[in-house]
PDB file of C-alpha atoms and ligand atoms in Angstrom:
ATOM      1  CA  MET A1073     -18.847  -4.977 -10.084  1.00 92.00           C
ATOM      2  CA  PHE A1074     -15.233  -5.572  -9.218  1.00 98.00           C
ATOM      3  CA  THR A1075     -13.462  -8.935  -9.072  1.00 98.00           C
ATOM      4  CA  LEU A1076     -10.241 -10.038  -7.379  1.00 98.00           C
ATOM      5  CA  SER A1077      -8.834 -10.977 -10.799  1.00 97.00           C
ATOM      6  CA  GLN A1078      -8.853  -7.261 -11.722  1.00 97.00           C
ATOM      7  CA  PHE A1079      -6.314  -6.736  -8.932  1.00 98.00           C
ATOM      8  CA  PRO A1080      -3.903  -9.664  -9.305  1.00 97.00           C
ATOM      9  CA  LEU A1081      -0.700 -10.134  -7.370  1.00 97.00           C
ATOM     10  CA  PRO A1082       2.079  -9.140  -9.814  1.00 97.00           C
ATOM     11  CA  TYR A1083       4.233 -12.143  -8.726  1.00 98.00           C
ATOM     12  CA  ALA A1084       3.816 -15.668  -7.380  1.00 97.00           C
ATOM     13  CA  SER A1085       2.534 -15.951  -3.813  1.00 96.00           C
ATOM     14  CA  ASP A1086       5.880 -17.385  -2.636  1.00 97.00           C
ATOM     15  CA  ALA A1087       8.021 -14.778  -4.452  1.00 98.00           C
ATOM     16  CA  LEU A1088       8.370 -12.509  -1.401  1.00 98.00           C
ATOM     17  CA  ALA A1089       9.547 -15.224   0.995  1.00 98.00           C
ATOM     18  CA  PRO A1090      11.191 -15.298   3.444  1.00 98.00           C
ATOM     19  CA  TYR A1091      10.390 -11.631   4.090  1.00 98.00           C
ATOM     20  CA  ILE A1092       6.648 -12.035   3.481  1.00 98.00           C
ATOM     21  CA  SER A1093       5.471 -15.639   3.483  1.00 98.00           C
ATOM     22  CA  ALA A1094       3.132 -17.248   0.966  1.00 98.00           C
ATOM     23  CA  GLU A1095       0.767 -17.847   3.885  1.00 98.00           C
ATOM     24  CA  THR A1096       0.606 -14.131   4.690  1.00 98.00           C
ATOM     25  CA  LEU A1097       0.054 -13.247   1.042  1.00 97.00           C
ATOM     26  CA  SER A1098      -2.648 -15.874   0.653  1.00 97.00           C
ATOM     27  CA  TYR A1099      -4.601 -14.292   3.504  1.00 97.00           C
ATOM     28  CA  HIS A1100      -3.722 -10.692   2.689  1.00 98.00           C
ATOM     29  CA  HIS A1101      -4.647 -10.846  -0.989  1.00 98.00           C
ATOM     30  CA  GLY A1102      -6.928 -13.874  -1.146  1.00 97.00           C
ATOM     31  CA  LYS A1103      -8.981 -13.082   1.967  1.00 98.00           C
ATOM     32  CA  HIS A1104      -8.583  -9.457   3.096  1.00 98.00           C
ATOM     33  CA  VAL A1105      -8.601  -7.823  -0.341  1.00 98.00           C
ATOM     34  CA  ALA A1106     -11.286 -10.230  -1.555  1.00 98.00           C
ATOM     35  CA  THR A1107     -13.476  -9.180   1.385  1.00 98.00           C
ATOM     36  CA  TYR A1108     -13.021  -5.472   0.630  1.00 98.00           C
ATOM     37  CA  ILE A1109     -14.074  -6.174  -2.976  1.00 98.00           C
ATOM     38  CA  ASN A1110     -17.118  -8.202  -1.941  1.00 98.00           C
ATOM     39  CA  ASN A1111     -18.172  -5.529   0.569  1.00 98.00           C
ATOM     40  CA  LEU A1112     -17.707  -2.785  -2.017  1.00 98.00           C
ATOM     41  CA  ASN A1113     -19.801  -4.647  -4.583  1.00 98.00           C
ATOM     42  CA  GLU A1114     -22.633  -5.099  -2.091  1.00 98.00           C
ATOM     43  CA  LEU A1115     -22.517  -1.435  -1.035  1.00 98.00           C
ATOM     44  CA  ILE A1116     -22.511   0.087  -4.537  1.00 98.00           C
ATOM     45  CA  THR A1117     -25.051  -2.168  -6.212  1.00 98.00           C
ATOM     46  CA  GLY A1118     -28.005  -0.042  -7.280  1.00 97.00           C
ATOM     47  CA  THR A1119     -26.261   3.251  -6.454  1.00 98.00           C
ATOM     48  CA  ALA A1120     -24.625   5.978  -8.548  1.00 97.00           C
ATOM     49  CA  TYR A1121     -21.258   4.482  -7.613  1.00 98.00           C
ATOM     50  CA  GLU A1122     -21.992   1.297  -9.513  1.00 97.00           C
ATOM     51  CA  THR A1123     -20.649   2.531 -12.846  1.00 96.00           C
ATOM     52  CA  MET A1124     -17.720   4.601 -11.563  1.00 98.00           C
ATOM     53  CA  PRO A1125     -14.072   3.588 -11.865  1.00 98.00           C
ATOM     54  CA  LEU A1126     -12.482   2.713  -8.523  1.00 98.00           C
ATOM     55  CA  THR A1127     -10.528   5.957  -8.095  1.00 98.00           C
ATOM     56  CA  LYS A1128     -13.680   8.017  -8.714  1.00 98.00           C
ATOM     57  CA  ILE A1129     -15.554   5.986  -6.104  1.00 98.00           C
ATOM     58  CA  VAL A1130     -12.762   6.731  -3.609  1.00 98.00           C
ATOM     59  CA  ARG A1131     -12.803  10.476  -4.268  1.00 98.00           C
ATOM     60  CA  THR A1132     -16.597  10.772  -4.402  1.00 98.00           C
ATOM     61  CA  SER A1133     -17.347   8.753  -1.274  1.00 98.00           C
ATOM     62  CA  LEU A1134     -14.861  10.631   0.949  1.00 97.00           C
ATOM     63  CA  ASN A1135     -16.884  12.494   3.625  1.00 94.00           C
ATOM     64  CA  ASN A1136     -20.117  11.182   2.077  1.00 95.00           C
ATOM     65  CA  ASP A1137     -20.285   7.416   2.366  1.00 98.00           C
ATOM     66  CA  GLN A1138     -17.841   6.114   4.957  1.00 98.00           C
ATOM     67  CA  LYS A1139     -18.397   2.390   4.382  1.00 98.00           C
ATOM     68  CA  ILE A1140     -18.038   2.734   0.623  1.00 98.00           C
ATOM     69  CA  PHE A1141     -14.940   4.903   1.075  1.00 98.00           C
ATOM     70  CA  ASN A1142     -13.324   2.423   3.467  1.00 98.00           C
ATOM     71  CA  ASN A1143     -13.758  -0.554   1.180  1.00 98.00           C
ATOM     72  CA  ALA A1144     -12.965   1.246  -2.093  1.00 98.00           C
ATOM     73  CA  ALA A1145      -9.880   2.925  -0.634  1.00 98.00           C
ATOM     74  CA  GLN A1146      -8.643  -0.371   0.772  1.00 98.00           C
ATOM     75  CA  VAL A1147      -8.988  -2.029  -2.643  1.00 98.00           C
ATOM     76  CA  TYR A1148      -7.010   0.838  -4.196  1.00 98.00           C
ATOM     77  CA  ASN A1149      -4.386   0.936  -1.414  1.00 98.00           C
ATOM     78  CA  HIS A1150      -3.731  -2.801  -1.522  1.00 98.00           C
ATOM     79  CA  ASP A1151      -3.416  -2.941  -5.296  1.00 98.00           C
ATOM     80  CA  PHE A1152      -0.901  -0.081  -5.097  1.00 98.00           C
ATOM     81  CA  PHE A1153       0.954  -1.729  -2.185  1.00 98.00           C
ATOM     82  CA  PHE A1154       1.312  -5.098  -3.901  1.00 98.00           C
ATOM     83  CA  ASN A1155       2.701  -3.311  -6.946  1.00 98.00           C
ATOM     84  CA  CYS A1156       5.225  -1.537  -4.691  1.00 98.00           C
ATOM     85  CA  LEU A1157       6.798  -4.948  -3.966  1.00 98.00           C
ATOM     86  CA  ARG A1158       9.044  -7.104  -6.164  1.00 98.00           C
ATOM     87  CA  PRO A1159      10.287 -10.673  -5.876  1.00 98.00           C
ATOM     88  CA  ALA A1160      12.931 -11.076  -3.159  1.00 96.00           C
ATOM     89  CA  ASN A1161      15.542 -12.356  -5.612  1.00 93.00           C
ATOM     90  CA  LYS A1162      15.483  -9.189  -7.774  1.00 95.00           C
ATOM     91  CA  GLN A1163      18.005  -6.454  -7.042  1.00 92.00           C
ATOM     92  CA  MET A1164      16.924  -2.801  -7.342  1.00 96.00           C
ATOM     93  CA  GLU A1165      18.301   0.565  -6.293  1.00 96.00           C
ATOM     94  CA  VAL A1166      16.451   3.522  -4.758  1.00 98.00           C
ATOM     95  CA  PRO A1167      16.015   6.175  -7.499  1.00 98.00           C
ATOM     96  CA  GLU A1168      18.735   8.801  -6.995  1.00 97.00           C
ATOM     97  CA  LYS A1169      16.316  11.671  -7.567  1.00 97.00           C
ATOM     98  CA  LEU A1170      14.095  10.395  -4.751  1.00 98.00           C
ATOM     99  CA  ALA A1171      16.994   9.845  -2.352  1.00 98.00           C
ATOM    100  CA  ALA A1172      18.313  13.329  -3.132  1.00 98.00           C
ATOM    101  CA  ALA A1173      14.942  14.866  -2.237  1.00 98.00           C
ATOM    102  CA  PHE A1174      15.380  13.569   1.328  1.00 98.00           C
ATOM    103  CA  GLY A1175      19.098  14.214   1.768  1.00 98.00           C
ATOM    104  CA  GLY A1176      20.298  10.754   0.747  1.00 98.00           C
ATOM    105  CA  LYS A1177      19.031   7.196   0.726  1.00 97.00           C
ATOM    106  CA  ASP A1178      19.829   6.536   4.404  1.00 98.00           C
ATOM    107  CA  GLU A1179      17.924   9.645   5.451  1.00 98.00           C
ATOM    108  CA  LEU A1180      15.011   8.648   3.203  1.00 98.00           C
ATOM    109  CA  ARG A1181      14.969   5.175   4.778  1.00 98.00           C
ATOM    110  CA  ASN A1182      15.132   6.625   8.301  1.00 98.00           C
ATOM    111  CA  GLN A1183      12.345   9.127   7.703  1.00 98.00           C
ATOM    112  CA  PHE A1184      10.068   6.534   6.120  1.00 98.00           C
ATOM    113  CA  ARG A1185      10.817   4.005   8.887  1.00 98.00           C
ATOM    114  CA  THR A1186      10.041   6.570  11.609  1.00 98.00           C
ATOM    115  CA  ALA A1187       6.743   7.419   9.912  1.00 98.00           C
ATOM    116  CA  ALA A1188       5.763   3.758   9.495  1.00 98.00           C
ATOM    117  CA  LEU A1189       6.472   3.050  13.164  1.00 98.00           C
ATOM    118  CA  SER A1190       4.512   6.136  14.247  1.00 98.00           C
ATOM    119  CA  VAL A1191       1.196   4.849  12.901  1.00 98.00           C
ATOM    120  CA  PHE A1192      -0.951   4.073  15.947  1.00 97.00           C
ATOM    121  CA  GLY A1193      -3.202   1.130  15.194  1.00 96.00           C
ATOM    122  CA  SER A1194      -4.006   0.427  11.555  1.00 98.00           C
ATOM    123  CA  GLY A1195      -2.826   2.502   8.635  1.00 98.00           C
ATOM    124  CA  TRP A1196      -0.317   3.163   5.911  1.00 98.00           C
ATOM    125  CA  ALA A1197       3.041   4.919   5.421  1.00 98.00           C
ATOM    126  CA  TRP A1198       3.536   6.640   2.077  1.00 99.00           C
ATOM    127  CA  ILE A1199       5.930   8.555  -0.091  1.00 98.00           C
ATOM    128  CA  VAL A1200       3.794  11.002  -2.065  1.00 98.00           C
ATOM    129  CA  TYR A1201       4.259  13.860  -4.479  1.00 98.00           C
ATOM    130  CA  ASP A1202       2.295  16.854  -3.251  1.00 98.00           C
ATOM    131  CA  GLY A1203       2.458  20.551  -4.029  1.00 93.00           C
ATOM    132  CA  GLY A1204       5.654  20.258  -6.044  1.00 95.00           C
ATOM    133  CA  SER A1205       7.696  18.117  -3.659  1.00 97.00           C
ATOM    134  CA  TYR A1206       8.121  14.601  -2.346  1.00 98.00           C
ATOM    135  CA  LYS A1207       6.809  14.000   1.173  1.00 98.00           C
ATOM    136  CA  ILE A1208       6.490  11.147   3.642  1.00 98.00           C
ATOM    137  CA  ILE A1209       3.046  10.904   5.190  1.00 98.00           C
ATOM    138  CA  THR A1210       0.922   8.414   7.080  1.00 98.00           C
ATOM    139  CA  THR A1211      -2.772   7.686   6.747  1.00 98.00           C
ATOM    140  CA  ALA A1212      -5.082   6.029   9.278  1.00 98.00           C
ATOM    141  CA  ASN A1213      -7.221   2.986   8.552  1.00 98.00           C
ATOM    142  CA  ALA A1214      -8.311   3.105   4.883  1.00 98.00           C
ATOM    143  CA  ASP A1215      -7.406   6.715   4.198  1.00 98.00           C
ATOM    144  CA  THR A1216      -5.470   7.254   0.991  1.00 98.00           C
ATOM    145  CA  PRO A1217      -3.459  10.078  -0.632  1.00 98.00           C
ATOM    146  CA  ILE A1218      -5.583  10.001  -3.796  1.00 98.00           C
ATOM    147  CA  ALA A1219      -8.554  11.260  -1.785  1.00 98.00           C
ATOM    148  CA  HIS A1220      -6.554  14.369  -0.852  1.00 97.00           C
ATOM    149  CA  GLY A1221      -5.058  15.396  -4.183  1.00 96.00           C
ATOM    150  CA  MET A1222      -1.678  13.767  -3.572  1.00 98.00           C
ATOM    151  CA  THR A1223       0.112  11.373  -5.932  1.00 98.00           C
ATOM    152  CA  PRO A1224       1.236   8.094  -4.321  1.00 98.00           C
ATOM    153  CA  ILE A1225       4.831   7.102  -5.049  1.00 98.00           C
ATOM    154  CA  PHE A1226       5.378   4.219  -2.582  1.00 98.00           C
ATOM    155  CA  THR A1227       3.592   2.657   0.369  1.00 99.00           C
ATOM    156  CA  ILE A1228       3.887  -0.005   3.043  1.00 98.00           C
ATOM    157  CA  ASP A1229       0.763  -1.427   4.658  1.00 98.00           C
ATOM    158  CA  VAL A1230       1.265  -1.382   8.436  1.00 98.00           C
ATOM    159  CA  TRP A1231      -2.057  -2.926   9.428  1.00 98.00           C
ATOM    160  CA  GLU A1232      -1.201  -5.899  11.660  1.00 97.00           C
ATOM    161  CA  HIS A1233      -2.693  -8.305   9.114  1.00 97.00           C
ATOM    162  CA  ALA A1234       0.183  -7.342   6.783  1.00 97.00           C
ATOM    163  CA  TYR A1235       2.837  -8.842   9.061  1.00 98.00           C
ATOM    164  CA  TYR A1236       1.417 -10.627  12.094  1.00 97.00           C
ATOM    165  CA  LEU A1237       1.827 -14.201  10.818  1.00 97.00           C
ATOM    166  CA  ASP A1238       5.493 -13.567   9.955  1.00 98.00           C
ATOM    167  CA  TYR A1239       6.602 -10.990  12.551  1.00 98.00           C
ATOM    168  CA  GLN A1240       3.890 -10.992  15.261  1.00 97.00           C
ATOM    169  CA  ASN A1241       4.145  -7.535  16.917  1.00 97.00           C
ATOM    170  CA  ARG A1242       7.554  -6.662  15.421  1.00 98.00           C
ATOM    171  CA  ARG A1243       6.484  -4.005  12.907  1.00 98.00           C
ATOM    172  CA  ALA A1244       9.971  -2.512  12.652  1.00 98.00           C
ATOM    173  CA  GLU A1245      11.431  -5.806  11.410  1.00 98.00           C
ATOM    174  CA  PHE A1246       8.671  -6.040   8.799  1.00 98.00           C
ATOM    175  CA  VAL A1247       9.184  -2.471   7.575  1.00 98.00           C
ATOM    176  CA  ASP A1248      12.963  -2.928   7.377  1.00 98.00           C
ATOM    177  CA  ALA A1249      12.620  -6.264   5.535  1.00 98.00           C
ATOM    178  CA  VAL A1250      10.247  -4.756   2.975  1.00 98.00           C
ATOM    179  CA  TRP A1251      12.361  -1.624   2.441  1.00 98.00           C
ATOM    180  CA  ASP A1252      15.649  -3.525   2.136  1.00 98.00           C
ATOM    181  CA  ASN A1253      14.512  -6.567   0.148  1.00 98.00           C
ATOM    182  CA  LEU A1254      11.108  -6.141  -1.473  1.00 98.00           C
ATOM    183  CA  ALA A1255      10.632  -2.493  -2.477  1.00 98.00           C
ATOM    184  CA  ASN A1256       9.986  -2.232  -6.205  1.00 98.00           C
ATOM    185  CA  TRP A1257      12.086   0.835  -6.987  1.00 98.00           C
ATOM    186  CA  ASP A1258      11.401   0.414 -10.720  1.00 98.00           C
ATOM    187  CA  PHE A1259       7.675   0.882  -9.993  1.00 98.00           C
ATOM    188  CA  VAL A1260       8.555   3.858  -7.789  1.00 98.00           C
ATOM    189  CA  ALA A1261      10.577   5.393 -10.627  1.00 98.00           C
ATOM    190  CA  GLU A1262       7.596   4.973 -12.958  1.00 98.00           C
ATOM    191  CA  ASN A1263       5.366   6.732 -10.414  1.00 98.00           C
ATOM    192  CA  MET A1264       7.856   9.622 -10.336  1.00 97.00           C
ATOM    193  CA  LYS A1265       7.357  10.261 -14.083  1.00 94.00           C
ATOM    194  CA  LEU A1266       4.597  12.781 -13.473  1.00 72.00           C
TER     195      LEU A1266
HETATM  196 MN1  LIG B2227      -3.618  -4.862   4.275  1.00 73.61          MN
END
Protein backbone atom coordinates (compact mmCIF):
# COMPACT_ATOMS: atom_id res chain seq x y z
CA MET A 1 0.00 0.00 0.00
CA PHE A 2 1.23 3.44 -0.89
CA THR A 3 0.62 6.64 1.08
CA LEU A 4 0.84 10.31 0.09
CA SER A 5 3.54 10.81 2.74
CA GLN A 6 5.85 8.55 0.68
CA PHE A 7 5.67 11.19 -2.07
CA PRO A 8 5.98 14.50 -0.20
CA LEU A 9 6.31 17.90 -1.80
CA PRO A 10 10.02 18.78 -1.47
CA TYR A 11 9.16 22.40 -0.47
CA ALA A 12 6.40 24.34 1.26
CA SER A 13 3.12 24.63 -0.63
CA ASP A 14 3.60 28.40 -1.06
CA ALA A 15 7.26 28.15 -2.18
CA LEU A 16 6.43 28.23 -5.91
CA ALA A 17 4.26 31.35 -5.78
CA PRO A 18 3.52 33.47 -7.68
CA TYR A 19 4.29 31.14 -10.59
CA ILE A 20 2.35 28.20 -9.13
CA SER A 21 0.03 29.15 -6.29
CA ALA A 22 -0.36 27.33 -2.98
CA GLU A 23 -3.97 26.72 -4.00
CA THR A 24 -2.92 24.91 -7.18
CA LEU A 25 -0.36 22.83 -5.29
CA SER A 26 -2.86 21.95 -2.58
CA TYR A 27 -5.20 20.50 -5.21
CA HIS A 28 -2.50 19.05 -7.44
CA HIS A 29 -0.61 17.21 -4.71
CA GLY A 30 -3.21 16.94 -1.95
CA LYS A 31 -6.14 15.91 -4.16
CA HIS A 32 -5.02 14.70 -7.60
CA VAL A 33 -1.96 12.72 -6.50
CA ALA A 34 -3.79 11.47 -3.41
CA THR A 35 -6.57 10.14 -5.67
CA TYR A 36 -4.10 8.32 -7.93
CA ILE A 37 -2.59 6.69 -4.82
CA ASN A 38 -5.98 5.68 -3.42
CA ASN A 39 -7.06 4.26 -6.80
CA LEU A 40 -3.79 2.36 -7.16
CA ASN A 41 -4.12 0.85 -3.68
CA GLU A 42 -7.65 -0.34 -4.43
CA LEU A 43 -6.62 -1.82 -7.79
CA ILE A 44 -3.56 -3.74 -6.57
CA THR A 45 -4.92 -5.11 -3.32
CA GLY A 46 -4.94 -8.90 -3.53
CA THR A 47 -2.99 -8.97 -6.81
CA ALA A 48 0.62 -9.78 -7.73
CA TYR A 49 1.25 -6.04 -7.96
CA GLU A 50 0.66 -5.57 -4.25
CA THR A 51 4.25 -6.23 -3.21
CA MET A 52 6.03 -4.58 -6.15
CA PRO A 53 7.88 -1.27 -5.97
CA LEU A 54 6.14 1.52 -7.88
CA THR A 55 8.46 1.51 -10.90
CA LYS A 56 7.99 -2.26 -11.33
CA ILE A 57 4.22 -1.83 -11.21
CA VAL A 58 4.49 0.79 -13.97
CA ARG A 59 6.62 -1.41 -16.23
CA THR A 60 4.65 -4.60 -15.57
CA SER A 61 1.18 -3.13 -16.04
CA LEU A 62 1.97 -1.43 -19.37
CA ASN A 63 -0.16 -3.13 -22.07
CA ASN A 64 -1.58 -5.50 -19.44
CA ASP A 65 -3.59 -3.58 -16.88
CA GLN A 66 -4.52 -0.13 -18.16
CA LYS A 67 -6.16 1.19 -14.98
CA ILE A 68 -3.25 0.08 -12.81
CA PHE A 69 -0.77 1.54 -15.31
CA ASN A 70 -2.59 4.88 -15.44
CA ASN A 71 -2.65 5.35 -11.69
CA ALA A 72 0.84 3.98 -10.98
CA ALA A 73 2.41 6.01 -13.79
CA GLN A 74 0.67 9.16 -12.60
CA VAL A 75 2.02 8.65 -9.08
CA TYR A 76 5.52 8.21 -10.52
CA ASN A 77 5.20 11.13 -12.97
CA HIS A 78 3.95 13.57 -10.34
CA ASP A 79 6.62 12.67 -7.80
CA PHE A 80 9.24 13.23 -10.51
CA PHE A 81 7.60 16.49 -11.63
CA PHE A 82 7.42 17.98 -8.14
CA ASN A 83 11.10 17.16 -7.70
CA CYS A 84 11.85 18.95 -10.99
CA LEU A 85 10.71 22.21 -9.33
CA ARG A 86 12.51 24.40 -6.79
CA PRO A 87 11.41 27.33 -4.66
CA ALA A 88 10.91 30.51 -6.71
CA ASN A 89 13.50 32.45 -4.70
CA LYS A 90 16.37 30.05 -5.54
CA GLN A 91 18.58 30.85 -8.51
CA MET A 92 19.83 27.99 -10.72
CA GLU A 93 21.45 27.66 -14.13
CA VAL A 94 20.70 25.16 -16.89
CA PRO A 95 23.51 22.54 -16.90
CA GLU A 96 25.94 23.48 -19.69
CA LYS A 97 26.24 19.89 -20.88
CA LEU A 98 22.47 19.71 -21.37
CA ALA A 99 22.27 23.06 -23.16
CA ALA A 100 25.15 22.04 -25.42
CA ALA A 101 23.30 18.86 -26.43
CA PHE A 102 20.55 21.04 -27.95
CA GLY A 103 22.70 23.78 -29.46
CA GLY A 104 22.50 26.20 -26.54
CA LYS A 105 20.16 27.05 -23.70
CA ASP A 106 17.83 29.21 -25.83
CA GLU A 107 17.44 26.42 -28.37
CA LEU A 108 16.82 23.92 -25.56
CA ARG A 109 14.15 26.21 -24.10
CA ASN A 110 12.52 26.72 -27.51
CA GLN A 111 12.45 23.02 -28.34
CA PHE A 112 11.02 22.06 -24.96
CA ARG A 113 8.43 24.87 -25.12
CA THR A 114 7.31 23.79 -28.61
CA ALA A 115 6.94 20.20 -27.43
CA ALA A 116 4.99 21.20 -24.31
CA LEU A 117 2.59 23.32 -26.37
CA SER A 118 2.13 20.51 -28.91
CA VAL A 119 0.54 18.13 -26.41
CA PHE A 120 -3.12 17.82 -27.43
CA GLY A 121 -5.25 17.34 -24.35
CA SER A 122 -3.58 15.89 -21.27
CA GLY A 123 0.03 14.80 -21.07
CA TRP A 124 3.62 15.55 -20.26
CA ALA A 125 6.70 17.13 -21.89
CA TRP A 126 10.03 15.54 -21.02
CA ILE A 127 13.75 15.73 -21.45
CA VAL A 128 14.97 12.13 -21.47
CA TYR A 129 18.18 10.23 -22.03
CA ASP A 130 17.58 7.51 -24.60
CA GLY A 131 19.88 5.46 -26.78
CA GLY A 132 22.96 7.49 -25.89
CA SER A 133 21.55 10.98 -26.34
CA TYR A 134 19.30 13.58 -24.77
CA LYS A 135 15.89 13.99 -26.40
CA ILE A 136 12.74 16.03 -25.91
CA ILE A 137 9.59 13.94 -26.05
CA THR A 138 5.94 14.17 -25.07
CA THR A 139 3.70 11.53 -23.57
CA ALA A 140 -0.10 11.38 -23.58
CA ASN A 141 -2.24 11.05 -20.47
CA ALA A 142 -0.33 8.94 -17.90
CA ASP A 143 2.30 7.55 -20.23
CA THR A 144 5.83 7.76 -18.89
CA PRO A 145 9.38 7.35 -20.27
CA ILE A 146 10.26 4.69 -17.68
CA ALA A 147 7.76 2.34 -19.31
CA HIS A 148 9.70 2.60 -22.58
CA GLY A 149 13.29 2.16 -21.42
CA MET A 150 14.09 5.88 -21.34
CA THR A 151 15.62 7.78 -18.42
CA PRO A 152 13.69 10.90 -17.36
CA ILE A 153 15.81 14.02 -16.90
CA PHE A 154 13.14 16.75 -16.57
CA THR A 155 9.40 17.11 -17.03
CA ILE A 156 6.54 19.60 -16.94
CA ASP A 157 3.00 18.39 -16.34
CA VAL A 158 0.75 19.99 -18.98
CA TRP A 159 -2.54 18.49 -17.84
CA GLU A 160 -4.91 21.44 -17.35
CA HIS A 161 -5.15 20.70 -13.63
CA ALA A 162 -1.48 21.71 -13.37
CA TYR A 163 -2.16 25.32 -14.34
CA TYR A 164 -5.85 26.11 -14.77
CA LEU A 165 -6.38 27.89 -11.44
CA ASP A 166 -3.39 30.18 -12.07
CA TYR A 167 -3.33 30.55 -15.88
CA GLN A 168 -6.73 29.28 -17.11
CA ASN A 169 -6.12 28.21 -20.75
CA ARG A 170 -2.74 29.97 -21.09
CA ARG A 171 -0.45 26.92 -21.12
CA ALA A 172 2.42 28.81 -22.74
CA GLU A 173 2.60 31.28 -19.85
CA PHE A 174 2.67 28.38 -17.38
CA VAL A 175 5.42 26.53 -19.25
CA ASP A 176 7.53 29.69 -19.57
CA ALA A 177 7.05 30.56 -15.87
CA VAL A 178 8.10 27.08 -14.78
CA TRP A 179 11.11 26.94 -17.11
CA ASP A 180 12.35 30.43 -16.22
CA ASN A 181 11.65 30.47 -12.47
CA LEU A 182 10.97 27.04 -11.01
CA ALA A 183 13.04 24.44 -12.88
CA ASN A 184 15.31 22.59 -10.46
CA TRP A 185 18.45 22.39 -12.59
CA ASP A 186 20.39 20.86 -9.67
CA PHE A 187 17.95 17.91 -9.72
CA VAL A 188 18.33 17.77 -13.51
CA ALA A 189 22.12 17.65 -13.15
CA GLU A 190 21.78 14.76 -10.69
CA ASN A 191 19.57 12.90 -13.19
CA MET A 192 22.28 13.39 -15.83
CA LYS A 193 24.82 11.45 -13.71
CA LEU A 194 23.96 8.15 -15.36
MN1 LIG B 1 -0.85 16.61 -12.72
